Short mmCIF file of C-alpha atoms in Angstrom, two decimals:
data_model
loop_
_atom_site.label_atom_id
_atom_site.label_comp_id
_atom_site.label_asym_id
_atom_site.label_seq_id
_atom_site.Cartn_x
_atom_site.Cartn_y
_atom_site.Cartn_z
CA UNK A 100 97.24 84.42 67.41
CA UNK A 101 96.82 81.93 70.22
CA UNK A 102 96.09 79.08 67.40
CA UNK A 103 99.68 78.28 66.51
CA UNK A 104 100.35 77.00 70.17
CA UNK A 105 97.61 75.75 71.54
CA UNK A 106 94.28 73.98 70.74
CA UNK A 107 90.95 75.07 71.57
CA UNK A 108 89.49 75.30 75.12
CA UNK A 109 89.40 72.44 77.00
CA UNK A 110 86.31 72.18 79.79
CA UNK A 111 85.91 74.62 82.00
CA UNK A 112 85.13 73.63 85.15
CA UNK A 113 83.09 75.49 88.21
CA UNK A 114 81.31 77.30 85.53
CA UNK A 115 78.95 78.88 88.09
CA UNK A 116 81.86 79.62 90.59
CA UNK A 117 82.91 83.06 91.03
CA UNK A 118 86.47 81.78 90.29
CA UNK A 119 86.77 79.55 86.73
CA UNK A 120 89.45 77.63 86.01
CA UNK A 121 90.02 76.62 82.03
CA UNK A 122 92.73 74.50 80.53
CA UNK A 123 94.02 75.55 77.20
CA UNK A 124 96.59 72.10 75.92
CA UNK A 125 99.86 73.10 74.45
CA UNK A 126 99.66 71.79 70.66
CA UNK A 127 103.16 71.98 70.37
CA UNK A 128 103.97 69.53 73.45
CA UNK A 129 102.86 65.95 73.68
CA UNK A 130 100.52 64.64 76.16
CA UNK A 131 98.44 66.92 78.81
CA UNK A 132 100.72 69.31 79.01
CA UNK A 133 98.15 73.05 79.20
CA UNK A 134 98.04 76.37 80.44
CA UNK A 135 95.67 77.46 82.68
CA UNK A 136 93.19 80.35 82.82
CA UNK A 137 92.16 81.39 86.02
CA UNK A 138 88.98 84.13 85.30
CA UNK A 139 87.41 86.15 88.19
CA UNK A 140 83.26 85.70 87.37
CA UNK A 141 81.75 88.58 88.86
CA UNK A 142 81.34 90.62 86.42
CA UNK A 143 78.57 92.57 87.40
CA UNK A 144 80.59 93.86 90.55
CA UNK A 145 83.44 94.77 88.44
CA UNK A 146 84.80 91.07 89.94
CA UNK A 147 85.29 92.91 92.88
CA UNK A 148 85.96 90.18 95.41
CA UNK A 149 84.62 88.98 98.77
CA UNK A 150 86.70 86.62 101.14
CA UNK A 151 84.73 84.00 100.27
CA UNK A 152 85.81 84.01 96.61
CA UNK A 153 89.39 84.71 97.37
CA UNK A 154 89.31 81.42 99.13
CA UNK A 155 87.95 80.17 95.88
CA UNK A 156 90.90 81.65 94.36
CA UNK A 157 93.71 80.40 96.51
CA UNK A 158 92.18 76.87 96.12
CA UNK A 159 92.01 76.81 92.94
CA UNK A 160 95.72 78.35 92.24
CA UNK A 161 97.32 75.64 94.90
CA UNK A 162 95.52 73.01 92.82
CA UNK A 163 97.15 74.54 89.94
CA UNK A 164 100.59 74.56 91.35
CA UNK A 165 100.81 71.19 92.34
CA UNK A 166 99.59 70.29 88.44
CA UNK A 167 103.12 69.40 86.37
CA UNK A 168 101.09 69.21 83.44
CA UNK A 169 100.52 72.77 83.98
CA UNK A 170 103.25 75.01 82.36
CA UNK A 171 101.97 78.25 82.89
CA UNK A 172 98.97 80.63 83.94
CA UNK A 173 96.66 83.07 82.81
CA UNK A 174 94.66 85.47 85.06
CA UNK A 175 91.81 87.57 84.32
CA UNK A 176 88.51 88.63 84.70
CA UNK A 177 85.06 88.57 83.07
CA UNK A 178 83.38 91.23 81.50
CA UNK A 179 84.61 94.66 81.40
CA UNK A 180 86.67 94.20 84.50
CA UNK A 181 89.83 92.49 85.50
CA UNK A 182 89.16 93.20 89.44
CA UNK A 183 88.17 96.42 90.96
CA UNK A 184 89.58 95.02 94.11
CA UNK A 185 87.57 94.26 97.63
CA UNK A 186 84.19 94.28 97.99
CA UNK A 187 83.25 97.48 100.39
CA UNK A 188 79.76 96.17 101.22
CA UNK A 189 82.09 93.22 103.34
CA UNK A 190 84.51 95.50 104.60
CA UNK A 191 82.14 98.58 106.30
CA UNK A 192 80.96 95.71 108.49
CA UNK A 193 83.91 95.08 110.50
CA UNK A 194 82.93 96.52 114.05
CA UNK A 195 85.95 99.24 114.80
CA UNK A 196 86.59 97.39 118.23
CA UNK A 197 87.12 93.95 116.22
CA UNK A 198 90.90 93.98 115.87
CA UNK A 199 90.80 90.07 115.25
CA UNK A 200 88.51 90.74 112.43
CA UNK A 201 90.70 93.44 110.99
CA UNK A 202 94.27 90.77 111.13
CA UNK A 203 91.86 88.03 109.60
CA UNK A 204 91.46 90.33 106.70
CA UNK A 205 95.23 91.02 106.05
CA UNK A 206 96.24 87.37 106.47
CA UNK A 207 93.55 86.76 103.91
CA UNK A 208 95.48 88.58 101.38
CA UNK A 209 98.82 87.68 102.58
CA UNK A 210 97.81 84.03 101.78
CA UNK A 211 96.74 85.00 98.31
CA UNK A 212 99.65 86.94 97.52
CA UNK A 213 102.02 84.01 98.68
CA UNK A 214 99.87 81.36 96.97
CA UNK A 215 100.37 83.73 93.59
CA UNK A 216 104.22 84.44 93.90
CA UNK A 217 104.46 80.51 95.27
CA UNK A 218 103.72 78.93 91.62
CA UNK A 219 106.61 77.76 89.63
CA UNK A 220 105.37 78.47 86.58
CA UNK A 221 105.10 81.41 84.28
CA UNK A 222 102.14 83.94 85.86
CA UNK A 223 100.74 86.44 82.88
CA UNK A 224 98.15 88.71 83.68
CA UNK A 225 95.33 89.44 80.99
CA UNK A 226 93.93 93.28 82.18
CA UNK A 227 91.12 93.30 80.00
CA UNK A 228 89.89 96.30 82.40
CA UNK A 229 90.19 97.80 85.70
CA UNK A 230 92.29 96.74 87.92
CA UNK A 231 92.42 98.73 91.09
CA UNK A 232 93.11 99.03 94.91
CA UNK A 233 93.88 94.93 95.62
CA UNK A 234 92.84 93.75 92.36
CA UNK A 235 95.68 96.43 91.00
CA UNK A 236 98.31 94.46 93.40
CA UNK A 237 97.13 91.16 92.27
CA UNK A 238 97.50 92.09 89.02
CA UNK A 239 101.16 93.01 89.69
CA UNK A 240 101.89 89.58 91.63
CA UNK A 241 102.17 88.38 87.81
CA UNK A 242 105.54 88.08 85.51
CA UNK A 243 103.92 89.44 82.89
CA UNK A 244 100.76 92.21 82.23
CA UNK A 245 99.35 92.44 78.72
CA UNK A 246 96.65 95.38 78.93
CA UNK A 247 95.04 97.92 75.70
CA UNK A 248 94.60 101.39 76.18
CA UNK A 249 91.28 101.80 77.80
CA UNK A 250 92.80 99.84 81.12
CA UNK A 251 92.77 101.99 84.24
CA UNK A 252 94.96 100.94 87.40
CA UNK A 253 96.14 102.28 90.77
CA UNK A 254 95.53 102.21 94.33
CA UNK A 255 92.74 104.27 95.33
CA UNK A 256 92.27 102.40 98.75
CA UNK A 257 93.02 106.47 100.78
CA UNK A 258 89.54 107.53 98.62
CA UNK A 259 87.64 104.63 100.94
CA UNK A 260 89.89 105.66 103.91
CA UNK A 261 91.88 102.57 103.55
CA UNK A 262 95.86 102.82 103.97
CA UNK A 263 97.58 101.30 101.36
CA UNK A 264 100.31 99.43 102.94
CA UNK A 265 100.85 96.05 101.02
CA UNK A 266 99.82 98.31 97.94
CA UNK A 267 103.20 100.45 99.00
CA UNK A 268 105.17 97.04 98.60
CA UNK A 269 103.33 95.85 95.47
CA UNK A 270 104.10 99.07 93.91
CA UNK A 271 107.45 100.10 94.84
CA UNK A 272 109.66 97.14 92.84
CA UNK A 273 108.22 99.00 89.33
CA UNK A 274 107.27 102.31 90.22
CA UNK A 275 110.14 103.59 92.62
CA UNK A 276 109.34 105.32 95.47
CA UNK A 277 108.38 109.14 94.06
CA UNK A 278 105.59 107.69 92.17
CA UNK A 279 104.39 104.95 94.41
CA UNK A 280 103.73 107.54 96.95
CA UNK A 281 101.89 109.11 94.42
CA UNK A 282 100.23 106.64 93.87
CA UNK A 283 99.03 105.72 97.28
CA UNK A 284 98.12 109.18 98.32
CA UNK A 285 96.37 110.30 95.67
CA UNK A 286 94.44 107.55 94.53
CA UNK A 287 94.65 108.63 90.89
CA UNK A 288 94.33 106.05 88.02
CA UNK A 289 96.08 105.68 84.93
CA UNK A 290 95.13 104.50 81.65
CA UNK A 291 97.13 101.91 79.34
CA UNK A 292 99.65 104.03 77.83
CA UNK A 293 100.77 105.42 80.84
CA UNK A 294 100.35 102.17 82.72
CA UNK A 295 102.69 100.61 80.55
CA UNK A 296 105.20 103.64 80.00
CA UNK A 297 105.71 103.26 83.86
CA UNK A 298 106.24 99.49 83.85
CA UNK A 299 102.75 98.65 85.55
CA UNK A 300 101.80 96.58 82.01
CA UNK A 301 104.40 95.09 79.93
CA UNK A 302 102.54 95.35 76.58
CA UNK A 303 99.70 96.81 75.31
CA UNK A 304 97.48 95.39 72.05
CA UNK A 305 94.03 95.87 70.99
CA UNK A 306 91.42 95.39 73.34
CA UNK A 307 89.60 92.63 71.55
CA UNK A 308 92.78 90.70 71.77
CA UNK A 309 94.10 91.01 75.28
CA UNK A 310 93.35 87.08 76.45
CA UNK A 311 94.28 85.72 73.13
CA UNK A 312 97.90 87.43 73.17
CA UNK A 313 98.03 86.76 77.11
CA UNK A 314 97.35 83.09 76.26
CA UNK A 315 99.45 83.03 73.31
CA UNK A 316 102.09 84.20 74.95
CA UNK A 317 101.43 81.57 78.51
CA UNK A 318 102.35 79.05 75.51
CA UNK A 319 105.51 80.29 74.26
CA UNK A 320 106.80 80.28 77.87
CA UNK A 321 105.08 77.17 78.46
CA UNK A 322 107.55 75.29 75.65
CA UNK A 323 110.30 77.03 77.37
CA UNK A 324 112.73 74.65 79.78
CA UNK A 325 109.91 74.51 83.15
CA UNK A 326 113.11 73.79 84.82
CA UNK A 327 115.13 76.78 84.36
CA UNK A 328 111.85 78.76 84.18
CA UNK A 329 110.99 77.87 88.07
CA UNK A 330 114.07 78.42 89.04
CA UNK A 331 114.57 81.73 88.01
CA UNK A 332 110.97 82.66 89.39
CA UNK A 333 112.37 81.17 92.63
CA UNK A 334 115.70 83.73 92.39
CA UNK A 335 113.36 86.57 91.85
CA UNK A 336 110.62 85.50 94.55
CA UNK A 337 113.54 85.88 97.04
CA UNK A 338 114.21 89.02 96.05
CA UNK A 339 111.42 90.76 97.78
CA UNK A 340 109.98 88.17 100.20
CA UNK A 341 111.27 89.78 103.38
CA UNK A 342 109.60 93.08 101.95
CA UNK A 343 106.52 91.16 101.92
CA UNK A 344 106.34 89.41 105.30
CA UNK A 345 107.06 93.18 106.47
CA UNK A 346 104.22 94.85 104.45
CA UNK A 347 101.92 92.14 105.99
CA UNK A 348 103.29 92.44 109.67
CA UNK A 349 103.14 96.48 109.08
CA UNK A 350 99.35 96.34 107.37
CA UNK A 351 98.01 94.30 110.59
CA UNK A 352 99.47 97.14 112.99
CA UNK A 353 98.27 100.02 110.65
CA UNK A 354 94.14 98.94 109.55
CA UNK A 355 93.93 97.78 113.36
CA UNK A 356 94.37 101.55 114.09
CA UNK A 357 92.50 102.83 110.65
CA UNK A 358 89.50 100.40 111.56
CA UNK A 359 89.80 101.67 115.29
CA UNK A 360 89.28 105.33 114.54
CA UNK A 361 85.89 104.36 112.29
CA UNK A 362 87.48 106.22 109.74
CA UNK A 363 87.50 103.41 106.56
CA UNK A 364 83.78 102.77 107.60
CA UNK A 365 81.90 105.96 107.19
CA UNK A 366 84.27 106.53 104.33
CA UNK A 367 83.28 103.47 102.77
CA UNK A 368 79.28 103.77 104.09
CA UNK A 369 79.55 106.96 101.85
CA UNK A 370 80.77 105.13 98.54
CA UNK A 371 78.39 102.79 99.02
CA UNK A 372 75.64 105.43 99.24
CA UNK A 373 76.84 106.97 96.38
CA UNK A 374 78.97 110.14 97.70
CA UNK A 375 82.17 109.47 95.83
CA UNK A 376 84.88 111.57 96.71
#
C-alpha cells in the first residue's frame, strides 16, 4: 500500500541504537522531501525504555523537527512490542529519601512529551503491539494510531504501585473522565477493537500491515499543505498545554510522596521477581 507514495527505505541510521531513525522519500514530491520512522529497538524488553534511551529518543525527534525536508513521522517499535513503557529494573532503585531523583524522573518525561507534541508535522503512531503504562501515553502524544486487533493498551502503572498522574492527562482528552479513571485504577488492558471503539486507535488493519498503512498514510499527509498542517497542530497543541504543565507540576508532588512511602519499590521488587499481581 505504502508503494504508491513513497519509495523504498532509505538508510537507516544508528542501526545498533536502541532508538532508529529511517527515512522513507515521498515519490510524489520532488527533491528530499521524506517521512520519518522513528522505531524503539528493544525488542527483547518489550522496548520497554530506560532514561538513557529516552534521551536517545528526544534527540533524535528534535533533530527531526528542525528537518523541513521532513513532512511527517512514524513511531513504532520492534518486534512484538510498540513500548511496554519504563523499565522497572531502573525505577526500584530510586532510594525512597531521594526526592531529587524522583523530579529528575518526571521532568524526563515531561521533556519527551513536549519534544513529541512540539513537532510541526503530522505524528502517526504504528501499535504493532503493546503499548502500556508510559509507552500507552506516548503512543497517544500522536495525531493518529493505526493498531490490529491483537494490540493491548492501558495504564497499569497502580499494578507496580505507581500513580498515574500524567497518564490521567494523556487519557482524559479521548476517554472522558468515567473511563479514564477506570483506566488508571484498575490497570486493565484492552485489545484493538475496543481500543479503537473508545478512540485510543483511530484505525485498525491487519497485523502484518500496521507500518505499511501507518507509513502510507505519513505520506498522504505529508503531500498535504505543511503550512496549514503545522498550524493547525499548533491550534490543537494549545488546547491542552496548561493541562500538561499541571499534570507534570502535580506528578512531581505526588511520586515524591509514592516513592517516600517505599510503596512503588517493593511493588515493583515483586514484578520483577515474578509475583504479578
Amino acid at each position: 500500500m505504502a508503494e504508491n507514495h513513497m519509495a523504498e527505505n532509505s538508510t537507516t541510521a544508528g542501526a545498533d541504537s536502541t532508538v532508529i531513525v529511517a527515512r522513507h522519500p515521498v515519490a510524489a514530491l520532488p527533491g528530499d522531501v521524506h517521512v520519518a520512522e522513528v522505531t524503539l529497538n528493544r525488542p527483547d524488553k518489550l522496548n520497554a525504555w530506560t532514561g538513557e534511551m529516552r534521551a536517545r529518543l528526544v534527540a533524535a525527534l528534535q533533530e527531526i523537527g528542525r528537518d523541513e525536508t521532513c513532512r511527517a513521522v512514524v513511531l513504532t517499535g520492534a518486534g512484538r512490542a510498540f513500548c511496554a513503557g519504563q523499565d522497572l529494573a531502573e525505577t526500584a532503585a530510586i532510594d525512597p529519601d531521594d526526592h531529587a531523583a524522583a523530579e529528575a524522573w518526571i521532568d524526563d518525561f515531561g521533556l519527551l512529551f513536549r519534544t513529541v507534541r512540539a513537532l510541526d508535522k503530522p505524528v502517526i503512531a504504528a501499535v504493532n503491539g503493546v503499548a502500556a503504562g508510559s509507552g500507552f501515553q506516548f503512543a497517544l502524544l500522536a495525531d493518529l494510531r493505526i493498531g490490529h486487533a491483537g494490540v493491548r493498551m492501558g495504564q497499569p502503572e497502580v499494578l507496580s504501585g505507581i500513580p498515574s498522574i500524567t497518564g490521567i492527562w494523556a487519557m482524559s482528552g479521548i476517554l472522558g473522565r468515567a473511563k479514564t479513571a477506570e483506566f488508571a485504577l484498575t490497570g486493565r488492558l484492552v485489545e484493538g477493537p475496543e481500543a479503537q471503539r473508545l478512540g485510543l486507535l483511530s484505525r485498525l488493519v491487519d497485523a502484518d500491515q500496521v507500518k505499511a498503512e501507518a507509513l502510507a498514510e505519513a505520506a498522504r499527509l505529508a503531500e498535504l499543505p505543511p503550512g496549514a498542517l503545522a498550524l493547525t497542530k499548533g491550534r490543537l497543541r494549545e488546547l491542552d498545554d496548561a493541562g500538561l504543565d499541571d499534570a507534570i507540576a502535580a506528578a512531581k508532588k505526588v511520586h515524591i510522596a509514592a516513592y517516600a512511602t517505599g510503596e512503588p519499590q517493593r511493588e515493583m521488587a515483586r514484578f520483577l521477581a515474578g509475583r504479578r499481581r
